[in-house]
Amino acid sequence: MALIASLVWASHAKAEDRVSIDIYAIPSPSIVEGVEKASVDLTARGMTTFHAQGHPAHVTLYLTQYPVSAAPALKAAVARATKACRQFPLAATGLERTASNWLFLKVDRTAALQRLADEITLAAEPLRSHDLSPPSWMKEYPAKLPAFERYGSPNVFMQFDPHLTLLANETSPNLGKYVADMATRPPRAVGRVTGIGMGIVDANGQLVKTLAEYNCKP
């Protein structure tokens, strides 16, 4: 379960007073090719992926809401946190389908990826909005509530669940057939994290406006 896109929930503040920002790892072309391959197969089965819609492939490190006024300070904090970043291996192995028919390419939660997500969370968390209400789906995942209450995201630290999102709330009956077909030949892509980015996301956690991207040294 990794419905981090649900962090675009309603809150007490007016919508224009805050914005959902995702800080993410940028995958190398070989990983993006894996997303493309899965996307082509799903499209042939009548399902339109986020990749096919033009949304960039990314691995969320920390996603929450911020006051609009915090954007410059957040950009500076991310720049400081990524100043010494170096590329490291990244692998996508297999699929995950949620009960509400989101479909992900699962990403291996390596020590290097976990460390990066932890560092980004600690750097960005002080700037977030603090009067957020948990999304309704969290009632089914009470173990994530403490992380949400402390960090404004249910998917941080030991609850970190890296992935590449293919579909959200898919209604096509072909989804089950696709997942069954892939069970014997699960998709796999191997590459690297080449940089860190941050951007505004929509209600499905998909990037709609890039705010900054920082390359990591080879």
Coordinates of N, CA and C in Angstrom, one line a residue:
M1 N 0.9 -1.2 0.0 CA 0.0 0.0 0.0 C 0.9 1.2 0.0
A2 N 0.7 2.1 -1.0 CA 1.6 3.2 -1.0 C 0.8 4.4 -1.6
L3 N -0.3 4.7 -1.1 CA -1.1 5.7 -1.7 C -0.7 7.1 -1.3
I4 N 0.5 7.4 -1.5 CA 1.0 8.7 -1.1 C 0.4 9.8 -1.8
A5 N -0.2 9.5 -3.0 CA -0.9 10.5 -3.7 C -2.1 11.1 -2.9
S6 N -2.6 10.3 -2.0 CA -3.7 10.8 -1.2 C -3.4 11.9 -0.2
L7 N -2.1 12.4 -0.3 CA -1.7 13.5 0.6 C -2.2 14.8 0.1
V8 N -3.0 14.8 -1.0 CA -3.6 16.0 -1.5 C -5.0 16.1 -1.0
W9 N -5.2 15.9 0.3 CA -6.5 15.8 0.9 C -7.0 17.2 1.2
A10 N -8.3 17.3 1.5 CA -8.8 18.6 2.0 C -8.3 18.9 3.4
S11 N -8.2 20.2 3.7 CA -7.7 20.6 5.0 C -8.4 21.8 5.5
H12 N -8.1 22.3 6.7 CA -8.8 23.5 7.2 C -8.5 24.7 6.4
A13 N -7.3 24.8 5.9 CA -6.9 26.0 5.2 C -7.5 26.1 3.8
K14 N -7.6 27.2 3.2 CA -8.0 27.3 1.8 C -7.0 26.6 0.9
A15 N -7.5 26.0 -0.2 CA -6.7 25.3 -1.1 C -5.5 26.1 -1.6
E16 N -5.8 27.4 -1.9 CA -4.8 28.3 -2.5 C -3.7 28.6 -1.5
D17 N -3.9 28.3 -0.2 CA -2.9 28.7 0.8 C -1.8 27.7 1.0
R18 N -2.0 26.5 0.4 CA -1.0 25.4 0.5 C -0.9 24.6 -0.7
V19 N 0.2 23.9 -0.9 CA 0.4 23.2 -2.1 C 1.1 21.9 -1.8
S20 N 0.8 20.8 -2.5 CA 1.4 19.5 -2.4 C 2.7 19.5 -3.2
I21 N 3.8 19.2 -2.5 CA 5.1 19.2 -3.2 C 5.7 17.8 -2.9
D22 N 6.2 17.2 -3.9 CA 6.9 15.9 -3.9 C 8.4 16.2 -4.1
I23 N 9.2 15.6 -3.2 CA 10.6 15.6 -3.4 C 11.0 14.2 -3.7
Y24 N 11.6 14.0 -4.9 CA 11.7 12.7 -5.5 C 13.1 12.4 -6.0
A25 N 13.4 11.1 -6.2 CA 14.6 10.6 -6.8 C 14.4 10.5 -8.3
I26 N 15.3 10.9 -9.1 CA 15.2 10.9 -10.5 C 15.8 9.6 -11.0
P27 N 15.1 8.7 -11.7 CA 15.7 7.4 -12.2 C 16.4 7.6 -13.5
S28 N 17.4 6.7 -13.7 CA 18.1 6.8 -15.0 C 17.3 6.3 -16.1
P29 N 17.7 6.5 -17.4 CA 16.9 6.1 -18.5 C 16.5 4.6 -18.6
S30 N 17.4 3.8 -18.1 CA 17.1 2.3 -18.1 C 15.8 2.0 -17.2
I31 N 15.7 2.7 -16.1 CA 14.5 2.6 -15.3 C 13.3 3.1 -16.0
V32 N 13.4 4.3 -16.6 CA 12.3 4.9 -17.3 C 11.9 4.0 -18.5
E33 N 12.8 3.3 -19.1 CA 12.5 2.3 -20.2 C 11.6 1.2 -19.6
G34 N 11.9 0.8 -18.4 CA 11.1 -0.3 -17.8 C 9.6 0.2 -17.5
V35 N 9.5 1.5 -17.1 CA 8.2 2.1 -17.0 C 7.5 2.2 -18.4
E36 N 8.2 2.5 -19.4 CA 7.7 2.6 -20.7 C 7.2 1.3 -21.2
K37 N 8.0 0.3 -21.0 CA 7.6 -1.1 -21.4 C 6.3 -1.5 -20.8
A38 N 6.2 -1.3 -19.5 CA 4.9 -1.7 -18.8 C 3.8 -0.8 -19.3
S39 N 4.1 0.5 -19.6 CA 3.0 1.4 -20.1 C 2.5 0.9 -21.4
V40 N 3.4 0.5 -22.3 CA 3.0 0.1 -23.7 C 2.1 -1.1 -23.6
D41 N 2.4 -2.1 -22.7 CA 1.6 -3.3 -22.5 C 0.2 -2.9 -21.9
L42 N 0.2 -2.0 -20.9 CA -1.0 -1.7 -20.3 C -1.9 -0.9 -21.3
T43 N -1.3 0.0 -22.1 CA -2.0 0.7 -23.1 C -2.7 -0.2 -24.1
A44 N -1.9 -1.2 -24.5 CA -2.5 -2.2 -25.5 C -3.7 -2.9 -24.9
R45 N -3.8 -2.9 -23.6 CA -4.9 -3.6 -23.0 C -6.0 -2.6 -22.6
G46 N -5.9 -1.4 -23.1 CA -7.0 -0.4 -22.9 C -6.8 0.4 -21.6
M47 N -5.7 0.4 -21.0 CA -5.5 1.2 -19.8 C -4.4 2.3 -20.1
T48 N -4.7 3.5 -19.6 CA -3.8 4.7 -19.9 C -3.0 5.0 -18.6
T49 N -1.7 4.8 -18.7 CA -0.8 5.0 -17.6 C -0.5 6.4 -17.4
F50 N 0.1 6.8 -16.3 CA 0.6 8.2 -16.1 C 1.7 8.5 -17.0
H51 N 2.5 7.5 -17.3 CA 3.6 7.7 -18.3 C 3.1 8.0 -19.6
A52 N 2.0 7.4 -20.1 CA 1.4 7.6 -21.4 C 0.8 9.0 -21.4
Q53 N 0.4 9.5 -20.2 CA -0.2 10.9 -20.1 C 0.9 12.0 -20.1
G54 N 2.2 11.6 -20.0 CA 3.3 12.5 -20.1 C 3.8 12.9 -18.7
H55 N 3.4 12.2 -17.7 CA 3.9 12.5 -16.3 C 5.3 11.8 -16.2
P56 N 6.3 12.6 -15.7 CA 7.6 12.0 -15.5 C 7.7 10.8 -14.5
A57 N 8.4 9.8 -14.8 CA 8.7 8.7 -13.8 C 9.5 9.3 -12.7
H58 N 9.1 9.0 -11.5 CA 9.9 9.4 -10.3 C 9.6 8.5 -9.1
V59 N 10.6 8.5 -8.2 CA 10.4 7.7 -7.0 C 10.3 8.7 -5.8
T60 N 9.1 8.8 -5.2 CA 8.9 9.7 -4.1 C 9.7 9.4 -2.9
L61 N 10.4 10.5 -2.4 CA 11.1 10.4 -1.2 C 10.3 11.0 0.0
Y62 N 9.7 12.1 -0.3 CA 8.9 12.7 0.8 C 7.9 13.6 0.1
L63 N 6.6 13.4 0.4 CA 5.5 14.1 -0.2 C 4.6 14.6 0.9
T64 N 4.3 15.9 1.0 CA 3.4 16.4 1.9 C 2.9 17.8 1.4
Q65 N 2.2 18.5 2.3 CA 1.7 19.9 1.9 C 2.5 20.9 2.6
Y66 N 2.7 22.1 1.9 CA 3.4 23.2 2.5 C 2.6 24.5 2.2
P67 N 2.8 25.5 3.1 CA 2.3 26.8 2.8 C 3.0 27.3 1.5
V68 N 2.2 27.9 0.6 CA 2.8 28.4 -0.6 C 4.0 29.3 -0.4
S69 N 4.0 30.0 0.7 CA 5.1 30.9 1.0 C 6.4 30.2 1.4
A70 N 6.3 28.9 1.7 CA 7.5 28.1 2.1 C 8.3 27.6 0.9
A71 N 7.8 27.7 -0.3 CA 8.5 27.2 -1.5 C 9.9 27.6 -1.6
P72 N 10.3 28.9 -1.5 CA 11.7 29.3 -1.6 C 12.6 28.6 -0.6
A73 N 12.1 28.6 0.7 CA 12.9 28.0 1.7 C 13.1 26.5 1.5
L74 N 12.0 25.9 1.0 CA 12.1 24.4 0.8 C 13.1 24.2 -0.3
K75 N 13.0 24.9 -1.4 CA 14.0 24.8 -2.5 C 15.4 24.9 -1.9
A76 N 15.7 25.9 -1.1 CA 17.0 26.0 -0.5 C 17.4 24.9 0.4
A77 N 16.4 24.3 1.2 CA 16.7 23.2 2.0 C 17.1 22.0 1.2
V78 N 16.3 21.7 0.1 CA 16.6 20.6 -0.7 C 18.0 20.7 -1.4
A79 N 18.3 21.9 -1.8 CA 19.6 22.2 -2.5 C 20.7 21.8 -1.5
R80 N 20.6 22.3 -0.2 CA 21.6 22.0 0.8 C 21.7 20.5 1.0
A81 N 20.6 19.8 1.1 CA 20.5 18.4 1.4 C 21.1 17.5 0.3
T82 N 21.1 18.0 -0.9 CA 21.5 17.2 -2.1 C 22.9 17.7 -2.6
K83 N 23.5 18.6 -2.0 CA 24.7 19.2 -2.5 C 25.8 18.2 -2.7
A84 N 25.9 17.2 -1.9 CA 27.0 16.2 -2.0 C 26.5 14.9 -2.5
C85 N 25.3 14.8 -3.1 CA 24.7 13.5 -3.5 C 25.5 12.9 -4.6
R86 N 25.6 11.6 -4.5 CA 26.2 10.8 -5.6 C 25.2 9.8 -6.1
Q87 N 25.4 9.4 -7.3 CA 24.5 8.4 -7.9 C 24.7 7.0 -7.2
F88 N 23.6 6.3 -7.2 CA 23.7 4.9 -6.6 C 22.7 4.0 -7.3
P89 N 22.9 2.7 -7.2 CA 22.0 1.8 -7.9 C 20.5 1.8 -7.5
L90 N 19.7 1.6 -8.5 CA 18.2 1.6 -8.3 C 17.7 0.4 -9.1
A91 N 16.8 -0.3 -8.5 CA 16.1 -1.4 -9.2 C 14.6 -1.5 -9.0
A92 N 13.9 -1.7 -10.1 CA 12.4 -1.9 -10.0 C 12.2 -3.4 -10.3
T93 N 11.5 -4.0 -9.3 CA 11.3 -5.5 -9.4 C 9.9 -5.9 -9.1
G94 N 9.1 -6.2 -10.1 CA 7.8 -6.7 -9.9 C 6.7 -5.6 -9.7
L95 N 5.5 -6.1 -9.6 CA 4.3 -5.2 -9.5 C 3.7 -5.3 -8.1
E96 N 3.0 -4.2 -7.8 CA 2.1 -4.2 -6.6 C 0.8 -3.6 -7.0
R97 N -0.3 -4.3 -6.8 CA -1.6 -3.8 -7.0 C -2.3 -3.7 -5.7
T98 N -2.9 -2.5 -5.4 CA -3.6 -2.2 -4.2 C -5.1 -2.6 -4.3
A99 N -5.7 -2.6 -3.1 CA -7.1 -3.0 -3.1 C -8.0 -2.0 -3.9
S100 N -7.5 -0.7 -4.0 CA -8.3 0.3 -4.8 C -7.7 0.4 -6.2
N101 N -7.0 -0.6 -6.7 CA -6.5 -0.7 -8.0 C -5.6 0.4 -8.5
W102 N -4.7 0.7 -7.6 CA -3.5 1.4 -8.0 C -2.5 0.4 -8.4
L103 N -1.6 0.7 -9.4 CA -0.6 -0.3 -9.8 C 0.7 0.4 -9.8
F104 N 1.7 -0.3 -9.2 CA 3.0 0.2 -9.0 C 4.1 -0.7 -9.6
L105 N 5.2 -0.2 -10.1 CA 6.4 -1.0 -10.2 C 7.1 -0.8 -8.9
K106 N 7.3 -1.9 -8.2 CA 8.0 -1.9 -6.9 C 9.5 -1.5 -7.0
V107 N 10.0 -0.7 -6.2 CA 11.4 -0.3 -6.2 C 12.0 -0.9 -4.9
D108 N 13.2 -1.5 -5.1 CA 13.9 -2.1 -4.0 C 14.3 -1.0 -3.0
R109 N 13.9 -1.2 -1.7 CA 14.2 -0.3 -0.6 C 15.6 -0.6 -0.1
T110 N 16.6 -0.1 -0.8 CA 18.0 -0.3 -0.4 C 18.4 0.6 0.7
A111 N 19.5 0.3 1.3 CA 20.0 1.2 2.4 C 20.3 2.6 1.9
A112 N 20.8 2.7 0.7 CA 21.2 4.0 0.1 C 19.9 4.8 -0.2
L113 N 18.9 4.2 -0.7 CA 17.6 4.9 -1.0 C 16.9 5.3 0.3
Q114 N 16.9 4.4 1.3 CA 16.3 4.7 2.6 C 17.0 5.9 3.2
R115 N 18.3 5.9 3.2 CA 19.1 7.0 3.8 C 18.8 8.3 3.1
L116 N 18.7 8.3 1.8 CA 18.4 9.5 1.1 C 17.0 10.0 1.4
A117 N 16.0 9.1 1.5 CA 14.6 9.5 1.9 C 14.6 10.1 3.3
D118 N 15.4 9.4 4.2 CA 15.4 9.9 5.6 C 16.0 11.3 5.6
E119 N 17.1 11.5 4.9 CA 17.8 12.9 4.9 C 16.9 13.9 4.4
I120 N 16.2 13.6 3.3 CA 15.3 14.6 2.7 C 14.1 14.9 3.6
T121 N 13.6 13.9 4.2 CA 12.4 14.1 5.2 C 12.9 15.0 6.3
L122 N 14.0 14.8 6.9 CA 14.5 15.6 8.0 C 14.7 17.1 7.6
A123 N 15.2 17.2 6.3 CA 15.5 18.6 5.8 C 14.2 19.4 5.5
A124 N 13.2 18.7 5.0 CA 12.0 19.4 4.5 C 10.9 19.5 5.6
E125 N 10.8 18.5 6.5 CA 9.7 18.5 7.4 C 9.4 19.7 8.2
P126 N 10.5 20.5 8.7 CA 10.2 21.7 9.5 C 9.4 22.7 8.7
L127 N 9.4 22.7 7.4 CA 8.7 23.7 6.6 C 7.3 23.4 6.2
R128 N 6.8 22.2 6.5 CA 5.5 21.7 6.0 C 4.4 22.4 6.8
S129 N 3.2 22.2 6.3 CA 2.0 22.6 7.0 C 1.8 21.5 8.1
H130 N 1.3 22.0 9.3 CA 1.2 21.1 10.4 C -0.2 20.9 10.9
D131 N -1.2 21.4 10.2 CA -2.6 21.2 10.6 C -3.3 20.3 9.6
L132 N -2.6 19.2 9.2 CA -3.2 18.3 8.2 C -4.0 17.2 8.9
S133 N -5.0 16.8 8.2 CA -5.8 15.6 8.6 C -5.4 14.4 7.8
P134 N -5.4 13.2 8.5 CA -5.0 12.0 7.7 C -6.0 11.6 6.7
P135 N -5.6 11.1 5.5 CA -6.5 10.7 4.5 C -7.3 9.5 5.0
S136 N -8.5 9.3 4.5 CA -9.4 8.3 4.9 C -8.9 6.9 4.8
W137 N -8.1 6.6 3.8 CA -7.6 5.3 3.6 C -6.7 4.8 4.8
M138 N -6.2 5.8 5.5 CA -5.3 5.4 6.6 C -6.0 4.6 7.8
K139 N -7.3 4.7 7.8 CA -8.1 3.9 8.8 C -7.7 2.4 8.7
E140 N -7.4 2.0 7.5 CA -7.1 0.6 7.2 C -5.6 0.3 7.5
Y141 N -4.8 1.3 7.8 CA -3.4 1.1 8.0 C -2.9 1.9 9.2
P142 N -3.4 1.5 10.4 CA -3.1 2.3 11.6 C -1.6 2.4 11.9
A143 N -0.8 1.5 11.5 CA 0.6 1.5 11.7 C 1.3 2.7 11.1
K144 N 0.6 3.3 10.1 CA 1.2 4.5 9.5 C 0.8 5.8 10.1
L145 N -0.1 5.8 11.1 CA -0.6 7.0 11.7 C 0.5 7.7 12.4
P146 N 1.3 7.1 13.3 CA 2.3 7.8 14.0 C 3.3 8.6 13.0
A147 N 3.6 8.0 11.9 CA 4.5 8.7 11.0 C 3.8 9.9 10.4
F148 N 2.5 9.7 10.1 CA 1.8 10.9 9.5 C 1.7 12.0 10.5
E149 N 1.4 11.7 11.8 CA 1.2 12.7 12.8 C 2.5 13.5 13.0
R150 N 3.6 12.8 13.0 CA 4.9 13.4 13.2 C 5.5 14.1 12.0
Y151 N 5.4 13.5 10.8 CA 6.1 14.0 9.7 C 5.1 14.5 8.5
G152 N 3.8 14.4 8.7 CA 2.9 14.9 7.7 C 2.9 13.9 6.5
S153 N 3.4 12.8 6.6 CA 3.4 11.8 5.5 C 3.4 10.4 6.2
P154 N 2.5 9.5 5.7 CA 2.5 8.1 6.2 C 3.6 7.2 5.7
N155 N 4.4 7.7 4.8 CA 5.3 6.8 4.0 C 6.8 7.3 4.2
V156 N 7.2 7.4 5.5 CA 8.6 7.8 5.8 C 9.2 6.9 6.8
F157 N 10.5 6.9 6.8 CA 11.3 6.1 7.7 C 10.9 4.7 7.6
M158 N 10.5 4.0 8.6 CA 10.3 2.5 8.5 C 9.0 2.3 7.7
Q159 N 8.2 3.3 7.4 CA 7.0 3.1 6.6 C 7.3 3.5 5.1
F160 N 8.6 3.8 4.8 CA 9.0 4.2 3.4 C 8.7 3.1 2.5
D161 N 8.0 3.4 1.4 CA 7.5 2.3 0.4 C 7.8 2.8 -1.0
P162 N 9.0 2.7 -1.5 CA 9.4 3.3 -2.8 C 8.7 2.5 -3.9
H163 N 8.4 3.3 -5.0 CA 7.7 2.7 -6.1 C 7.6 3.7 -7.3
L164 N 7.2 3.2 -8.4 CA 6.9 4.0 -9.6 C 5.4 3.7 -9.9
T165 N 4.6 4.8 -9.9 CA 3.2 4.6 -10.1 C 2.9 4.5 -11.6
L166 N 2.1 3.5 -11.9 CA 1.6 3.2 -13.3 C 0.2 3.7 -13.5
L167 N -0.7 3.3 -12.6 CA -2.1 3.5 -12.7 C -2.7 3.9 -11.3
A168 N -3.8 4.6 -11.3 CA -4.5 4.9 -10.1 C -6.0 4.7 -10.3
N169 N -6.6 4.0 -9.3 CA -8.1 3.7 -9.3 C -8.5 3.2 -10.7
E170 N -7.8 2.3 -11.2 CA -8.1 1.7 -12.5 C -9.4 0.9 -12.5
T171 N -10.3 1.1 -13.4 CA -11.6 0.4 -13.5 C -11.6 -0.7 -14.5
S172 N -10.6 -0.8 -15.4 CA -10.7 -1.8 -16.4 C -10.5 -3.2 -15.9
P173 N -11.4 -4.1 -16.3 CA -11.3 -5.5 -15.9 C -10.0 -6.2 -16.4
N174 N -9.3 -5.5 -17.3 CA -8.1 -6.1 -17.9 C -6.9 -6.0 -16.9
L175 N -7.1 -5.2 -15.9 CA -6.0 -5.0 -14.9 C -5.6 -6.3 -14.3
G176 N -6.6 -7.1 -13.8 CA -6.4 -8.3 -13.2 C -5.7 -9.3 -14.1
K177 N -6.1 -9.3 -15.4 CA -5.5 -10.2 -16.3 C -4.0 -9.9 -16.6
Y178 N -3.7 -8.6 -16.6 CA -2.3 -8.1 -16.8 C -1.5 -8.5 -15.6
V179 N -2.0 -8.3 -14.4 CA -1.2 -8.7 -13.2 C -1.0 -10.2 -13.2
A180 N -2.0 -11.0 -13.5 CA -1.8 -12.4 -13.6 C -0.8 -12.9 -14.6
D181 N -0.8 -12.2 -15.8 CA 0.1 -12.5 -16.8 C 1.5 -12.2 -16.4
M182 N 1.7 -11.2 -15.6 CA 3.0 -10.8 -15.2 C 3.6 -11.6 -14.0
A183 N 2.7 -12.4 -13.4 CA 3.2 -13.1 -12.2 C 4.3 -14.1 -12.6
T184 N 4.3 -14.6 -13.8 CA 5.4 -15.6 -14.2 C 6.6 -14.9 -14.8
R185 N 6.4 -13.6 -15.2 CA 7.5 -12.9 -15.8 C 7.5 -11.4 -15.3
P186 N 7.7 -11.2 -14.0 CA 7.5 -9.9 -13.4 C 8.5 -8.9 -14.1
P187 N 8.0 -7.7 -14.3 CA 8.8 -6.6 -14.9 C 10.0 -6.3 -14.0
R188 N 11.1 -6.0 -14.6 CA 12.3 -5.7 -13.9 C 13.2 -4.7 -14.7
A189 N 13.7 -3.7 -14.0 CA 14.5 -2.7 -14.6 C 15.6 -2.3 -13.6
V190 N 16.8 -2.2 -14.1 CA 18.0 -1.9 -13.2 C 18.6 -0.6 -13.8
G191 N 19.0 0.3 -12.9 CA 19.6 1.5 -13.3 C 20.2 2.2 -12.1
R192 N 20.1 3.6 -12.0 CA 20.6 4.4 -11.0 C 19.7 5.5 -10.6
V193 N 19.9 6.1 -9.4 CA 19.4 7.4 -9.1 C 20.4 8.4 -9.6
T194 N 19.9 9.3 -10.5 CA 20.8 10.2 -11.1 C 20.7 11.7 -10.5
G195 N 19.6 11.9 -9.8 CA 19.4 13.2 -9.2 C 18.2 13.3 -8.3
I196 N 18.0 14.5 -7.8 CA 16.9 14.7 -6.8 C 16.1 15.9 -7.4
G197 N 14.8 15.8 -7.4 CA 13.9 16.8 -7.9 C 12.8 17.2 -6.9
M198 N 12.2 18.3 -7.1 CA 11.0 18.6 -6.3 C 10.0 19.3 -7.2
G199 N 8.7 19.0 -7.0 CA 7.7 19.6 -7.9 C 6.3 19.5 -7.3
I200 N 5.4 20.3 -7.8 CA 4.1 20.3 -7.4 C 3.4 19.1 -8.1
V201 N 2.5 18.5 -7.3 CA 1.9 17.3 -7.8 C 0.3 17.4 -7.7
D202 N -0.3 16.6 -8.6 CA -1.8 16.6 -8.6 C -2.4 15.7 -7.5
A203 N -3.7 15.4 -7.6 CA -4.3 14.6 -6.6 C -3.9 13.2 -6.6
N204 N -3.2 12.7 -7.7 CA -2.7 11.4 -7.8 C -1.2 11.3 -7.6
G205 N -0.7 12.4 -7.1 CA 0.8 12.4 -6.7 C 1.6 12.5 -8.0
Q206 N 1.1 12.9 -9.1 CA 1.9 13.0 -10.3 C 2.3 14.4 -10.6
L207 N 3.6 14.6 -11.1 CA 4.2 15.9 -11.2 C 3.5 16.7 -12.3
V208 N 3.1 17.9 -11.9 CA 2.5 18.8 -12.9 C 3.4 20.1 -13.1
K209 N 4.3 20.3 -12.2 CA 5.2 21.5 -12.3 C 6.5 21.2 -11.6
T210 N 7.6 21.1 -12.3 CA 8.9 20.9 -11.7 C 9.4 22.3 -11.1
L211 N 9.8 22.2 -9.9 CA 10.3 23.4 -9.2 C 11.8 23.5 -9.2
A212 N 12.5 22.3 -9.1 CA 13.9 22.3 -9.2 C 14.4 20.8 -9.3
E213 N 15.5 20.7 -10.0 CA 16.2 19.3 -10.1 C 17.7 19.5 -9.9
Y214 N 18.3 18.6 -9.2 CA 19.7 18.6 -8.8 C 20.4 17.3 -9.3
N215 N 21.4 17.4 -10.1 CA 22.1 16.2 -10.5 C 23.0 15.7 -9.4
C216 N 23.1 14.4 -9.3 CA 24.1 13.8 -8.4 C 25.3 13.4 -9.2
K217 N 26.5 13.5 -8.5 CA 27.7 13.2 -9.1 C 27.8 11.7 -9.4
P218 N 28.4 11.3 -10.6 CA 28.5 9.9 -10.9 C 29.3 9.1 -9.9

